[in-house]
Amino acid sequence: MRKGLIFIISGPAGSGKGTVVNIIRSRTKSVGVSVSATTRDPRPGETDGVSYHFITREKFEELLRTGEIVEHTEYCSNLYGTMRSEVERITGEGLDVILEIEVEGAMQVKKLIGDRVVTVMLAAPGAAELERRLRGRGTETEESVRRRLTRAKDELRAAGRYDYFVTNETGRAKECAELVMKIMEAEHNRSSRRAEYVSEYIDGLDAILK
Ligand code: 5GP
């Protein structure tokens, strides 16, 4: 059985990563998406336990103290974190894990887990389109849009620390998801990750040649 990898998908707000992750989730049986905990309020259409585990700051701090949250960050005045129980649930089923998290958390996970982590940054095709997408949501205040654009700039500065940088062209989320799925498949076929298989292969040949 192949070992699961952890795929981190980051991207400034408005990069469309939620849509891309949902397409991947619906198309691939071998991945599970970790549902994060957050202290921010649900947006219209978001469901507790599906989009996020929506919890209070007190509860979040308690989960941090007990080690239930494995990485976290403060993003635009709200806390977000990955729950140990989510990662264990998914890896326990032998699946790949998708973490849809921002840059700081991504780097924490990379440091903690190392070579089983693959990082992908998604981005809207250019600054003007990113602004249009954020305003088009209609759920954010002017201040929140500006904060998210400023944060987007900081996140893009970290792009060089990611393994992949993928543009999510407008209206082409399906193609973007397909590209990310190809990256995922290719990463499983890295020779370093096939070493055990190759050595069993050689043992098999040895047995035949004996
Ligand atoms: P949003 O409020 O738009 O849902 O998410 C804001 C940012 O928080 C996004 O960049 C999203 O990827 C990130 N995020 C969501 N969950 C987590 C998490 O568990 N950990 C970290 N580090 N970032 C997260």
Short mmCIF file of N, CA and C and ligand atoms in Angstrom, two decimals, residues 9-15 17 34-38 40-41 43 46 51-52 54 60 69 71-76 78-83 99-109 134 137 140 148 151 155, ligand 1:
data_model
loop_
_atom_site.label_atom_id
_atom_site.label_comp_id
_atom_site.label_asym_id
_atom_site.label_seq_id
_atom_site.Cartn_x
_atom_site.Cartn_y
_atom_site.Cartn_z
N ILE A 9 -2.18 23.13 0.27
CA ILE A 9 -2.62 24.05 -0.77
C ILE A 9 -2.82 25.41 -0.12
N SER A 10 -1.99 26.36 -0.52
CA SER A 10 -2.12 27.73 0.00
C SER A 10 -2.45 28.64 -1.16
N GLY A 11 -2.86 29.83 -0.81
CA GLY A 11 -3.12 30.82 -1.86
C GLY A 11 -3.83 31.96 -1.22
N PRO A 12 -3.47 33.17 -1.63
CA PRO A 12 -4.15 34.32 -1.05
C PRO A 12 -5.65 34.16 -1.18
N ALA A 13 -6.39 34.75 -0.23
CA ALA A 13 -7.86 34.76 -0.33
C ALA A 13 -8.20 35.20 -1.75
N GLY A 14 -9.19 34.57 -2.37
CA GLY A 14 -9.57 34.95 -3.73
C GLY A 14 -8.79 34.18 -4.79
N SER A 15 -7.91 33.28 -4.37
CA SER A 15 -7.16 32.49 -5.36
C SER A 15 -8.04 31.35 -5.88
N LYS A 17 -8.88 28.68 -4.10
CA LYS A 17 -8.40 27.36 -3.66
C LYS A 17 -9.51 26.49 -3.09
N SER A 34 -8.57 17.88 5.44
CA SER A 34 -8.64 18.17 6.87
C SER A 34 -9.49 19.42 7.12
N VAL A 35 -10.45 19.30 8.01
CA VAL A 35 -11.32 20.44 8.36
C VAL A 35 -10.67 21.19 9.53
N SER A 36 -10.30 22.43 9.29
CA SER A 36 -9.60 23.22 10.30
C SER A 36 -10.56 23.77 11.36
N ALA A 37 -9.96 24.20 12.46
CA ALA A 37 -10.73 24.94 13.47
C ALA A 37 -10.49 26.43 13.24
N THR A 38 -11.50 27.23 13.44
CA THR A 38 -11.31 28.69 13.34
C THR A 38 -12.21 29.43 14.32
N ARG A 40 -13.20 32.47 13.36
CA ARG A 40 -13.98 33.46 12.59
C ARG A 40 -15.43 32.98 12.45
N ASP A 41 -16.32 33.94 12.16
CA ASP A 41 -17.74 33.61 12.00
C ASP A 41 -17.97 32.90 10.68
N ARG A 43 -19.37 32.17 7.05
CA ARG A 43 -19.95 32.99 5.98
C ARG A 43 -21.23 32.30 5.52
N GLU A 46 -21.65 28.40 4.64
CA GLU A 46 -20.66 27.54 5.30
C GLU A 46 -21.33 26.72 6.41
N SER A 51 -17.06 23.06 6.44
CA SER A 51 -16.16 24.13 6.00
C SER A 51 -15.04 24.30 7.03
N TYR A 52 -15.43 24.40 8.24
CA TYR A 52 -14.54 24.56 9.39
C TYR A 52 -15.23 24.00 10.61
N PHE A 54 -16.21 25.70 13.65
CA PHE A 54 -16.29 27.08 14.13
C PHE A 54 -16.34 27.06 15.65
N PHE A 60 -10.48 27.47 21.32
CA PHE A 60 -9.29 27.32 20.49
C PHE A 60 -8.04 27.28 21.39
N ILE A 69 -4.27 21.00 18.56
CA ILE A 69 -4.03 21.79 17.35
C ILE A 69 -2.54 21.72 17.02
N GLU A 71 -0.80 22.94 14.19
CA GLU A 71 -0.21 24.19 13.68
C GLU A 71 -1.32 25.20 13.68
N HIS A 72 -0.93 26.47 13.84
CA HIS A 72 -1.98 27.49 13.80
C HIS A 72 -1.40 28.83 13.41
N THR A 73 -2.30 29.74 13.12
CA THR A 73 -1.87 31.10 12.80
C THR A 73 -3.00 32.07 13.13
N GLU A 74 -2.62 33.33 13.25
CA GLU A 74 -3.64 34.37 13.38
C GLU A 74 -3.71 35.05 12.01
N TYR A 75 -4.88 35.08 11.41
CA TYR A 75 -5.05 35.62 10.07
C TYR A 75 -6.18 36.63 10.12
N CYS A 76 -5.87 37.89 9.80
CA CYS A 76 -6.89 38.96 9.83
C CYS A 76 -7.72 38.91 11.12
N ASN A 78 -8.34 36.57 13.24
CA ASN A 78 -8.96 35.31 13.66
C ASN A 78 -7.92 34.20 13.73
N LEU A 79 -8.18 33.24 14.61
CA LEU A 79 -7.26 32.10 14.73
C LEU A 79 -7.74 30.96 13.82
N TYR A 80 -6.78 30.29 13.21
CA TYR A 80 -7.07 29.13 12.35
C TYR A 80 -6.05 28.04 12.72
N GLY A 81 -6.48 26.79 12.78
CA GLY A 81 -5.51 25.75 13.11
C GLY A 81 -5.93 24.38 12.60
N THR A 82 -4.92 23.55 12.38
CA THR A 82 -5.14 22.17 11.93
C THR A 82 -5.28 21.26 13.15
N MET A 83 -6.31 20.43 13.15
CA MET A 83 -6.55 19.56 14.30
C MET A 83 -5.91 18.19 14.10
N LEU A 99 -4.28 19.88 3.19
CA LEU A 99 -4.45 20.96 4.15
C LEU A 99 -4.54 22.25 3.37
N GLU A 100 -5.67 22.91 3.52
CA GLU A 100 -5.85 24.19 2.82
C GLU A 100 -5.53 25.28 3.83
N ILE A 101 -4.24 25.62 3.93
CA ILE A 101 -3.81 26.53 4.99
C ILE A 101 -2.90 27.62 4.44
N GLU A 102 -2.66 28.67 5.27
CA GLU A 102 -1.84 29.78 4.77
C GLU A 102 -0.36 29.50 5.01
N VAL A 103 0.46 30.49 4.60
CA VAL A 103 1.91 30.28 4.52
C VAL A 103 2.59 29.91 5.85
N GLU A 104 2.28 30.65 6.91
CA GLU A 104 2.96 30.37 8.19
C GLU A 104 2.72 28.95 8.64
N GLY A 105 1.45 28.53 8.56
CA GLY A 105 1.09 27.16 8.96
C GLY A 105 1.77 26.15 8.06
N ALA A 106 1.83 26.48 6.77
CA ALA A 106 2.46 25.56 5.81
C ALA A 106 3.91 25.31 6.19
N MET A 107 4.60 26.38 6.56
CA MET A 107 6.01 26.23 6.91
C MET A 107 6.18 25.47 8.23
N GLN A 108 5.22 25.65 9.15
CA GLN A 108 5.28 24.89 10.42
C GLN A 108 5.15 23.39 10.14
N VAL A 109 4.21 23.03 9.25
CA VAL A 109 3.98 21.61 8.95
C VAL A 109 5.19 21.03 8.21
N LEU A 134 -12.20 39.39 -4.74
CA LEU A 134 -12.47 39.66 -3.32
C LEU A 134 -13.68 40.59 -3.16
N ARG A 137 -17.18 38.91 -3.97
CA ARG A 137 -17.78 38.06 -2.95
C ARG A 137 -18.94 38.75 -2.26
N GLU A 140 -17.39 40.84 2.25
CA GLU A 140 -16.29 41.45 3.02
C GLU A 140 -16.47 42.97 3.09
N ARG A 148 -7.04 41.71 3.38
CA ARG A 148 -6.79 40.46 2.65
C ARG A 148 -5.85 40.71 1.47
N ARG A 151 -2.41 41.01 2.95
CA ARG A 151 -1.95 39.66 3.33
C ARG A 151 -1.56 38.87 2.07
N GLU A 155 1.82 36.85 1.27
CA GLU A 155 1.81 35.41 0.93
C GLU A 155 2.57 35.18 -0.39
P1 5GP B 1 -10.83 32.10 5.14
O1 5GP B 1 -11.21 33.01 6.26
O2 5GP B 1 -10.81 32.82 3.82
O3 5GP B 1 -11.63 30.84 5.10
O4 5GP B 1 -9.32 31.63 5.40
C1 5GP B 1 -8.32 32.57 5.61
C2 5GP B 1 -6.96 31.91 5.48
O5 5GP B 1 -6.74 30.98 6.54
C3 5GP B 1 -6.78 31.13 4.18
O6 5GP B 1 -5.52 31.47 3.63
C4 5GP B 1 -6.81 29.71 4.63
O7 5GP B 1 -6.05 28.86 3.79
C5 5GP B 1 -6.17 29.82 6.00
N1 5GP B 1 -6.46 28.68 6.86
C6 5GP B 1 -7.61 27.97 6.94
N2 5GP B 1 -7.49 26.99 7.83
C7 5GP B 1 -6.22 27.07 8.33
C8 5GP B 1 -5.49 26.30 9.29
O8 5GP B 1 -5.96 25.32 9.86
N3 5GP B 1 -4.21 26.69 9.52
C9 5GP B 1 -3.63 27.74 8.90
N4 5GP B 1 -2.36 27.99 9.19
N5 5GP B 1 -4.29 28.48 8.00
C10 5GP B 1 -5.57 28.15 7.71
#
